[in-house]
CSV table of C-alpha atoms in Angstrom, one decimal:
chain,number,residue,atom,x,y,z
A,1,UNK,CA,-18.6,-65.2,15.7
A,2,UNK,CA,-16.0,-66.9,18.2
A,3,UNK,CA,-15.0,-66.0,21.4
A,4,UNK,CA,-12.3,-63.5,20.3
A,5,UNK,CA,-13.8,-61.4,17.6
A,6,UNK,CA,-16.7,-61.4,20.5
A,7,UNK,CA,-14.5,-59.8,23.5
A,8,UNK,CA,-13.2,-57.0,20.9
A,9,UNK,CA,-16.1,-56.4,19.9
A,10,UNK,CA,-17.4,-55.7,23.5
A,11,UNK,CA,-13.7,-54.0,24.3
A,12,UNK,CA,-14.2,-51.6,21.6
A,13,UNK,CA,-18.0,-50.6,22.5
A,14,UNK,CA,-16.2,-50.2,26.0
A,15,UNK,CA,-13.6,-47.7,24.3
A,16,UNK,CA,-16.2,-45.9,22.7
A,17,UNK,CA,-18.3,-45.4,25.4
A,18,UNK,CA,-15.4,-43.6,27.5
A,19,UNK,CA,-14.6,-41.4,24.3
A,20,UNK,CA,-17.8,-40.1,24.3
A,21,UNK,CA,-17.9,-39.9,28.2
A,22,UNK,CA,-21.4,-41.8,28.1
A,23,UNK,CA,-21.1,-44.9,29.6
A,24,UNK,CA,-24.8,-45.6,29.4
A,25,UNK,CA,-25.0,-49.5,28.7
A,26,UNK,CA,-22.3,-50.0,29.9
A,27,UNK,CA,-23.4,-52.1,32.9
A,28,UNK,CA,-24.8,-54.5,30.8
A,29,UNK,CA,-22.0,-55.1,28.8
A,30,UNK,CA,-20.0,-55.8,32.2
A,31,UNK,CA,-22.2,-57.9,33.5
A,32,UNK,CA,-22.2,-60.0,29.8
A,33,UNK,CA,-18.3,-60.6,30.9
A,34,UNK,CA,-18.8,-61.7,34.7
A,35,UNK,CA,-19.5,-65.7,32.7
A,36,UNK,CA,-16.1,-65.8,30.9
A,37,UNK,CA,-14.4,-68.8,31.3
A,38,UNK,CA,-12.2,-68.7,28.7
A,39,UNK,CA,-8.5,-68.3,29.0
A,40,UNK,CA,-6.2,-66.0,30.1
A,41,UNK,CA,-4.4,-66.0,26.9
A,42,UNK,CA,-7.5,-65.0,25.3
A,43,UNK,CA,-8.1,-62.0,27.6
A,44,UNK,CA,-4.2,-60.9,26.7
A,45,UNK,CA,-4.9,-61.2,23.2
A,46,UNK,CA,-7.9,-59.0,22.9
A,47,UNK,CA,-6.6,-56.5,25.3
A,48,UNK,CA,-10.5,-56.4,27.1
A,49,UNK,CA,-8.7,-55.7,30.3
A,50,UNK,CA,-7.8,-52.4,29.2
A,51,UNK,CA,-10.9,-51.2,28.0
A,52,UNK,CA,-13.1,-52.5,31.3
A,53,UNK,CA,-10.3,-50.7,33.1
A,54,UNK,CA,-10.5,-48.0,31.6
A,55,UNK,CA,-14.6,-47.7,32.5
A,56,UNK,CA,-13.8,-48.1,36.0
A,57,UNK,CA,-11.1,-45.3,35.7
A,58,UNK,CA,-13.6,-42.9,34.2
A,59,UNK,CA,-16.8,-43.4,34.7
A,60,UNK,CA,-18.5,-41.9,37.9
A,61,UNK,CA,-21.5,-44.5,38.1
A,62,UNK,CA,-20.5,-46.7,41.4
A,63,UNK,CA,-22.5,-49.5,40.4
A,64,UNK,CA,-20.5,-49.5,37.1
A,65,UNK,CA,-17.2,-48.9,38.4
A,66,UNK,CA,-17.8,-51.8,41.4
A,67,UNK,CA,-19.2,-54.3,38.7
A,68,UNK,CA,-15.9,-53.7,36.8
A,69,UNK,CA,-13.7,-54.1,39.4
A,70,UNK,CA,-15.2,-57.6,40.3
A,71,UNK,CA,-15.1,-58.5,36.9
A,72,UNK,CA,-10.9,-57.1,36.5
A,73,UNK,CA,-10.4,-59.2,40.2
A,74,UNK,CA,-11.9,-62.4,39.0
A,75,UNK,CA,-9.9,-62.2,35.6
A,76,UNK,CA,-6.6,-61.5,37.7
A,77,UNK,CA,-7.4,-64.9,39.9
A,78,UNK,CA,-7.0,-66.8,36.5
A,79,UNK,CA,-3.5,-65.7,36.6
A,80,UNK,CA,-3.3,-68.0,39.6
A,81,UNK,CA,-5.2,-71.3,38.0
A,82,UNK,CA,-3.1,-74.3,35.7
A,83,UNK,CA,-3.9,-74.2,32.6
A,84,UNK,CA,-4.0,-77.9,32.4
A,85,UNK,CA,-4.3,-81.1,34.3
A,86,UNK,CA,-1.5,-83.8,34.3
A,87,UNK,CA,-2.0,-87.5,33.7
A,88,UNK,CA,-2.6,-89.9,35.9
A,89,UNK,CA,0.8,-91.9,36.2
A,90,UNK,CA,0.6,-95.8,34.8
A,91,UNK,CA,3.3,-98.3,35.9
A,92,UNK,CA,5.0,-100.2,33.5
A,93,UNK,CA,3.5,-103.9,32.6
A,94,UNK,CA,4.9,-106.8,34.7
A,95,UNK,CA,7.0,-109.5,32.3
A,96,UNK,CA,4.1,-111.8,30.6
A,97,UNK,CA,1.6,-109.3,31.5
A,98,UNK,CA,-0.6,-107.3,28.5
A,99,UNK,CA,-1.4,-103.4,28.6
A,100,UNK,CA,-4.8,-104.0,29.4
A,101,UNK,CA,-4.1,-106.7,32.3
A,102,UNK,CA,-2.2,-104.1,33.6
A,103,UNK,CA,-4.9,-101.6,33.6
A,104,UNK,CA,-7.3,-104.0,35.2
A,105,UNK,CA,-4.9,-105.2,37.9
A,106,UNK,CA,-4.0,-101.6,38.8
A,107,UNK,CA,-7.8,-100.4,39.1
A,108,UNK,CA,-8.2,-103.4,41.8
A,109,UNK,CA,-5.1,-103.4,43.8
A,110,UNK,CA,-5.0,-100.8,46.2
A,111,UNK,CA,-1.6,-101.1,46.4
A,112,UNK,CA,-0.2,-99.1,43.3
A,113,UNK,CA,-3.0,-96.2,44.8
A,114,UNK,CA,-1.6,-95.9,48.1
A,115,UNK,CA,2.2,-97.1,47.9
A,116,UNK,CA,1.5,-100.2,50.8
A,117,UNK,CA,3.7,-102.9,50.9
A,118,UNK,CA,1.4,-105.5,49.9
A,119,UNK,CA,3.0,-105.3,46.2
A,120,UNK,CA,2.1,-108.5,43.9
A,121,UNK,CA,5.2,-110.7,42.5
A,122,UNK,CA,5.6,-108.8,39.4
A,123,UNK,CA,5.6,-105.1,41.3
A,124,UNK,CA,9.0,-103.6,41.0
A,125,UNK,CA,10.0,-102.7,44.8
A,126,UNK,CA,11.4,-99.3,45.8
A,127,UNK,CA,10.1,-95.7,47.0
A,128,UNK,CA,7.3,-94.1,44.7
A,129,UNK,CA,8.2,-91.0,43.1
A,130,UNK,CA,6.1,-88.3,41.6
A,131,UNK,CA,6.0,-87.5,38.1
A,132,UNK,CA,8.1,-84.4,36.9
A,133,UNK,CA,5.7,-82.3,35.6
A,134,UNK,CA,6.6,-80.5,32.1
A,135,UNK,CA,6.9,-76.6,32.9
A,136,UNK,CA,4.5,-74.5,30.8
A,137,UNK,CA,5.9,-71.8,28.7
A,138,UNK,CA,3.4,-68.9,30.3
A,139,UNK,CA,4.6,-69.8,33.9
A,140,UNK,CA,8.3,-70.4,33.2
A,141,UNK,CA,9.2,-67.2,35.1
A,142,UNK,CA,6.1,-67.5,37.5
A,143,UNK,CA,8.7,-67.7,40.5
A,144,UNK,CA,10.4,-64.6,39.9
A,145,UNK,CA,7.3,-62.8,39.6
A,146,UNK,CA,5.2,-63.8,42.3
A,147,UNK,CA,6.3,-61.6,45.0
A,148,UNK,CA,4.8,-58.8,42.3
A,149,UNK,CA,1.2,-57.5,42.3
A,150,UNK,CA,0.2,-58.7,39.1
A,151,UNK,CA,-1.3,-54.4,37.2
A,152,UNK,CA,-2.8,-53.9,34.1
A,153,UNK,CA,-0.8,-51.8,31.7
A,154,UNK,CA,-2.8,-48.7,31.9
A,155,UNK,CA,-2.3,-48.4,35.6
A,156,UNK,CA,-1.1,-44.7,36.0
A,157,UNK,CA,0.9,-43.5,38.8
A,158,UNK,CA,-0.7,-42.9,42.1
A,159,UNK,CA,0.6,-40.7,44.7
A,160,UNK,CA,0.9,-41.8,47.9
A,161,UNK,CA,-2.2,-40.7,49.5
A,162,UNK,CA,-5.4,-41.7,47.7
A,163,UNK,CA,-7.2,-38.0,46.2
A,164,UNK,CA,-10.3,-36.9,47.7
A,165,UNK,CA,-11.5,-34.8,44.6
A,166,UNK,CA,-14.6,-35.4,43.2
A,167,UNK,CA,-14.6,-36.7,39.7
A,168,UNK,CA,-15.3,-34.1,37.8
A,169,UNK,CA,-12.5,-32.2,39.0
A,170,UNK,CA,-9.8,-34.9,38.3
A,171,UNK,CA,-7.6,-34.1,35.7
A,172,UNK,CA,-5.8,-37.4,35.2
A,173,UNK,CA,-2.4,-36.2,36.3
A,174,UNK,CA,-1.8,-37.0,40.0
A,175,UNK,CA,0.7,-33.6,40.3
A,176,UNK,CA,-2.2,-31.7,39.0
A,177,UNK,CA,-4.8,-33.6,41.3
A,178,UNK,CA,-2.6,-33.2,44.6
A,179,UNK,CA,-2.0,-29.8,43.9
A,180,UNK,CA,-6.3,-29.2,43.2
A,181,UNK,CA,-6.5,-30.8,46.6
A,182,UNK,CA,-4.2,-28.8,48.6
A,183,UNK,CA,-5.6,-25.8,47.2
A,184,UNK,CA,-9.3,-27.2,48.1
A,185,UNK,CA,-7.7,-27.8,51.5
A,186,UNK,CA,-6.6,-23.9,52.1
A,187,UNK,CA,-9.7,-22.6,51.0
A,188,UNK,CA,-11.5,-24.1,53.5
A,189,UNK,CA,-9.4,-23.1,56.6
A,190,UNK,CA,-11.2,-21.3,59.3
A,191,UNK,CA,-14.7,-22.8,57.7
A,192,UNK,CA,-15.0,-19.2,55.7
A,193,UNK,CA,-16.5,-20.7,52.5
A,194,UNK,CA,-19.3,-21.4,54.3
A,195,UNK,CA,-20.1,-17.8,54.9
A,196,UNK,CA,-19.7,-17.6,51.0
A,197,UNK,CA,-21.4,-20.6,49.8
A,198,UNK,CA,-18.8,-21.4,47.9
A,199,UNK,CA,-17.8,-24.5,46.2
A,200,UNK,CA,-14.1,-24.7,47.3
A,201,UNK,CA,-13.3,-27.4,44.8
A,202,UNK,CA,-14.5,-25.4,41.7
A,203,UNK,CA,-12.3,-22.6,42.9
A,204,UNK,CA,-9.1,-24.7,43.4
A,205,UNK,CA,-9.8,-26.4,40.3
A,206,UNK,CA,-9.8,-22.4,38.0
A,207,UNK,CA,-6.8,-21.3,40.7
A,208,UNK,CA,-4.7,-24.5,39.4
A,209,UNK,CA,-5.6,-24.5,35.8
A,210,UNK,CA,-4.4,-20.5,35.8
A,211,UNK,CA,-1.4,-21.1,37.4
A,212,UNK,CA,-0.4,-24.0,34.4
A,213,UNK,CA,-2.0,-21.9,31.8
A,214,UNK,CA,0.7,-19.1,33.0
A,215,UNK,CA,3.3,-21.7,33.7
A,216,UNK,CA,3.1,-24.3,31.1
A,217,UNK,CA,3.8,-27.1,32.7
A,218,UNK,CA,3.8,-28.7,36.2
A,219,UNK,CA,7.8,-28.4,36.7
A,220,UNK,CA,9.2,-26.7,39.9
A,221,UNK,CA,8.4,-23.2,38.8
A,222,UNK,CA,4.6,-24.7,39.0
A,223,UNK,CA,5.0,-26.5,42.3
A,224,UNK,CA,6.7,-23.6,43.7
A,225,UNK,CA,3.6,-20.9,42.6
A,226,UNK,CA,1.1,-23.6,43.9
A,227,UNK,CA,3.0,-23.7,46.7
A,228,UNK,CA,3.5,-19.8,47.2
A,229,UNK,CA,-0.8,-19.5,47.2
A,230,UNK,CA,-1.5,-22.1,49.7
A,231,UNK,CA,1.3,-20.9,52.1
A,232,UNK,CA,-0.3,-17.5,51.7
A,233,UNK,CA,-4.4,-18.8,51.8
A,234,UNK,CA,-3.3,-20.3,54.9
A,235,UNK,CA,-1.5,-17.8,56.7
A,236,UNK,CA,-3.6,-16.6,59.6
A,237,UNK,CA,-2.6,-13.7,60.3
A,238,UNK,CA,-3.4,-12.8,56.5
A,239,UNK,CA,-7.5,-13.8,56.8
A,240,UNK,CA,-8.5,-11.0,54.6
A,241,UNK,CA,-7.0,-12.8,51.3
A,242,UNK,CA,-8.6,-15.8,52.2
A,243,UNK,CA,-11.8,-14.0,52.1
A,244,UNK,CA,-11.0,-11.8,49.4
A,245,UNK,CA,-10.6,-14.6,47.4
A,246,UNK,CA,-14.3,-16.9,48.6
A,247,UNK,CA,-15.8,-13.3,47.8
A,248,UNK,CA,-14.9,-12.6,44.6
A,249,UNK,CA,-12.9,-9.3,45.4
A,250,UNK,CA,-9.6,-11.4,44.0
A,251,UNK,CA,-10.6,-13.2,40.9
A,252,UNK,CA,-9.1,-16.9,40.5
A,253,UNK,CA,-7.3,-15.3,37.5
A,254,UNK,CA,-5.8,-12.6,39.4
A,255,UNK,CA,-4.5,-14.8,42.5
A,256,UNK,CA,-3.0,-16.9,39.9
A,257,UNK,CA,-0.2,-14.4,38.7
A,258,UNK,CA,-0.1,-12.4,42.2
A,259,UNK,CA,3.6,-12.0,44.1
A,260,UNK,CA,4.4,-13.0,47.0
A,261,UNK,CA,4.2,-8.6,48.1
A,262,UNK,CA,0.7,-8.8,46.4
A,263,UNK,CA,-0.6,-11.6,48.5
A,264,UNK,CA,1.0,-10.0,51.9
A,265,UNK,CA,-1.0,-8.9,54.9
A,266,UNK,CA,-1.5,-5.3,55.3
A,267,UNK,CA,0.5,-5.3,58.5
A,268,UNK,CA,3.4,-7.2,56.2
A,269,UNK,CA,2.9,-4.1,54.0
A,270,UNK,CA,3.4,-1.3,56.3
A,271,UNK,CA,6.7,-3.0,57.7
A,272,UNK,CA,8.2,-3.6,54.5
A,273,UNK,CA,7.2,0.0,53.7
A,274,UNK,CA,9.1,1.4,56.9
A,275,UNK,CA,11.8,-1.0,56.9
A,276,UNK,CA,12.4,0.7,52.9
A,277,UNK,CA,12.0,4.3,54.3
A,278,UNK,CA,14.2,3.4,57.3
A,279,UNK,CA,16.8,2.0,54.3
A,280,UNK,CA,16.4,5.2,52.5
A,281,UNK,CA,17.6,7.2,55.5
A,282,UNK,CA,20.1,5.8,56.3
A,283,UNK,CA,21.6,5.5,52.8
A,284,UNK,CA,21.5,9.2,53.0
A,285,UNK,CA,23.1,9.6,56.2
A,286,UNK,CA,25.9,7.7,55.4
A,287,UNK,CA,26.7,10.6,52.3
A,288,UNK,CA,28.5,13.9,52.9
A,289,UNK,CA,26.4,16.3,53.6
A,290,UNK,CA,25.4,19.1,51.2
A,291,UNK,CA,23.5,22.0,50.9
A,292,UNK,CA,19.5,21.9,51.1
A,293,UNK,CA,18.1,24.0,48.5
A,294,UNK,CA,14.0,23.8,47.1
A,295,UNK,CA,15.7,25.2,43.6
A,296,UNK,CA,15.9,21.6,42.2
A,297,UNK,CA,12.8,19.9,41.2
A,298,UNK,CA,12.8,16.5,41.5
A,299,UNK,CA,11.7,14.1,38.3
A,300,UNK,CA,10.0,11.6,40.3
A,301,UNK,CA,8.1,13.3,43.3
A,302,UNK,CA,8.1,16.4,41.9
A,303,UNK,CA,9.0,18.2,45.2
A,304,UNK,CA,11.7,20.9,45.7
A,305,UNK,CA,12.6,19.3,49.2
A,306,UNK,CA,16.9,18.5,47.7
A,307,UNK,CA,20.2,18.5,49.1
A,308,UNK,CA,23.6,19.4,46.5
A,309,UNK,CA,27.0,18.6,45.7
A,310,UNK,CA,29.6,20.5,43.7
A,311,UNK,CA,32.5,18.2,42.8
A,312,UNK,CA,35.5,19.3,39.8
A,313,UNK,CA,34.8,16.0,37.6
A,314,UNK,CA,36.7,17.7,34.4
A,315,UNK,CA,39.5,19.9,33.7
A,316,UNK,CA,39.9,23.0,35.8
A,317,UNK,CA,38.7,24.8,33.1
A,318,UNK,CA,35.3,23.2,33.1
A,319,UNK,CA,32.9,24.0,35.4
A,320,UNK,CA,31.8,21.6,38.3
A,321,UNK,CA,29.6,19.2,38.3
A,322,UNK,CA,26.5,18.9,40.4
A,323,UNK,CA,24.8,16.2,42.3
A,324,UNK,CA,21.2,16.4,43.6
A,325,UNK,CA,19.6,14.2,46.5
A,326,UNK,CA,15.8,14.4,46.5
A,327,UNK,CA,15.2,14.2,50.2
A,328,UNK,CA,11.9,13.1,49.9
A,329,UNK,CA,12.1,9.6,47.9
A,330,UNK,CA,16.0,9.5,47.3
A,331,UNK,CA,16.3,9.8,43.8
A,332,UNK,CA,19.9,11.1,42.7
A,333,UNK,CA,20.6,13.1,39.2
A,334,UNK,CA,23.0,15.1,38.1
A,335,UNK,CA,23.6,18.4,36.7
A,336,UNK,CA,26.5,19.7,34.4
């Protein structure tokens, strides 16, 4: 088996062992690689890279993951190395002088080594020049592309602070991971989850996954719920959701989908409430004033507690019109 059917081979044990998220072995396998000393070509061709990349981005052994990041930083260094070694320059013979005489005379006189002037007769004079070197195909554009970090093509986007999650909570999209993280992050304000023994990571983890399950995908709308619980978890004058939540009182299901009027404090409550009620009042105030009368039930609070309007609507002919005002909740209705 030759070296290249031998590296896909070992690539697509690699593969397998990250489908089946067992990567038992697979430390032996990387440390089979560590004595490559092929080619980069070679490495290109059989796309090994990838798969020992893809080990180190999935498997949560350290001693697996370090191994293969040695192994992917040695390979990039070959990126670096020529891939051959020029010829050593031979000067022309002299006139009367064979091939091989010239050989001979060149390994003894240190003069064609190190450019003195102590040249023989038959020397031709003048400055010594370097060879031009022929320019290899795979380094043609190597100028242009040196200031760049050379990546492997499975590099995913990262965000621009490393994630802190465990492994087992990463998801493999970074908006997803951020947003577990700053979830994880409000949870554990005040140092409540303690109290609860609670694993804060789990929690953010089911909180996120409810919020895309509901959403669909991580567009605005998503960012903008994720962002709507966190402000809220954090919030300390609103402790009691916090709490709620690391108790169990609020499911992770049910803090998913709540509103912003759901998720208020109780204090945020009662001045919404009074700043409505206040509303209400003067909404009424600013109608003419009728007649108060308990013979109108009304079909929302059921009390009797109304005020009434006649106004002609019709022909003169027709009788009036009449408008109720429940003073009680403000509903309005009318009777003809």
């Amino acid at each position: 088996m030759g070296p290249a059917e031998e590296l896909v081979r070992r690539g697509g044990k690699l593969d397998k062992m990250v489908a089946r998220k067992s990567t038992e072995g697979a430390l032996d396998l990387l440390k089979s690689l560590t004595g490559y000393r092929g080619g980069i070509q070679l490495l290109q061709t059989t796309r090994i890279g990838v798969a020992v990349n893809s080990v180190r981005k999935h498997c949560s052994d350290e001693e697996v993951v370090a191994s293969a990041k040695i192994l992917i930083k040695n390979w990039k260094r070959l990126l670096g190395e020529p891939q051959w070694a020029p010829a050593p320059r031979q000067l022309p013979p002299a006139p009367g002088e064979t091939p091989a005489t010239a050989r001979r005379k060149g390994r003894r006189d240190p003069s064609h080594c190190h450019g003195t002037p102590g040249r023989s007769p038959g020397a031709v004079p003048g400055p010594r020049r370097l060879p031009v070197l022929p320019v290899c195909p795979c380094r043609a554009n190597s100028s242009k592309a040196k200031p760049e970090t050379p990546r492997t093509p499975t590099s995913p986007p990262f965000s621009p602070s490393p994630c802190l999650l465990a492994p087992c909570y990463l998801t493999g999209d970074s908006v997803r991971d951020k947003c577990i993280e700053m979830l994880t992050a409000a949870l554990r304000v005040d140092d409540d989850y303690k109290e609860f023994g609670v694993n804060c990571e789990k929690m953010a983890s089911e909180i996120e996954d409810h919020i895309l399950w509901g959403n669909g995908d991580t567009d605005m709308k998503y960012r903008n719920r994720v962002r709507s619980r966190i402000s809220n978890l954090k919030d300390p004058k609103n402790p009691s959701l916090r709490r709620n939540v690391l108790c169990g009182a609020i499911l992770p299901s049910l803090i998913a989908r709540m509103t912003a009027e759901e998720m208020a404090s109780d204090e945020l409550k009662e001045l919404r409430n009074a700043m409505t009620q206040e509303a209400i009042r003067e909404h009424q105030m600013a109608k003419t004033g009728g007649t108060v009368t308990d013979l109108f039930q009304c079909g929302k609070c059921k009390k009797k507690n109304c005020t009434y309007n006649q106004v002609q609507t019709r022909s003169a002919d027709e009788p009036m019109t009449t408008f109720v005002l429940c003073n009680e909740c403000g509903n309005r209705w009318k009777v003809c």
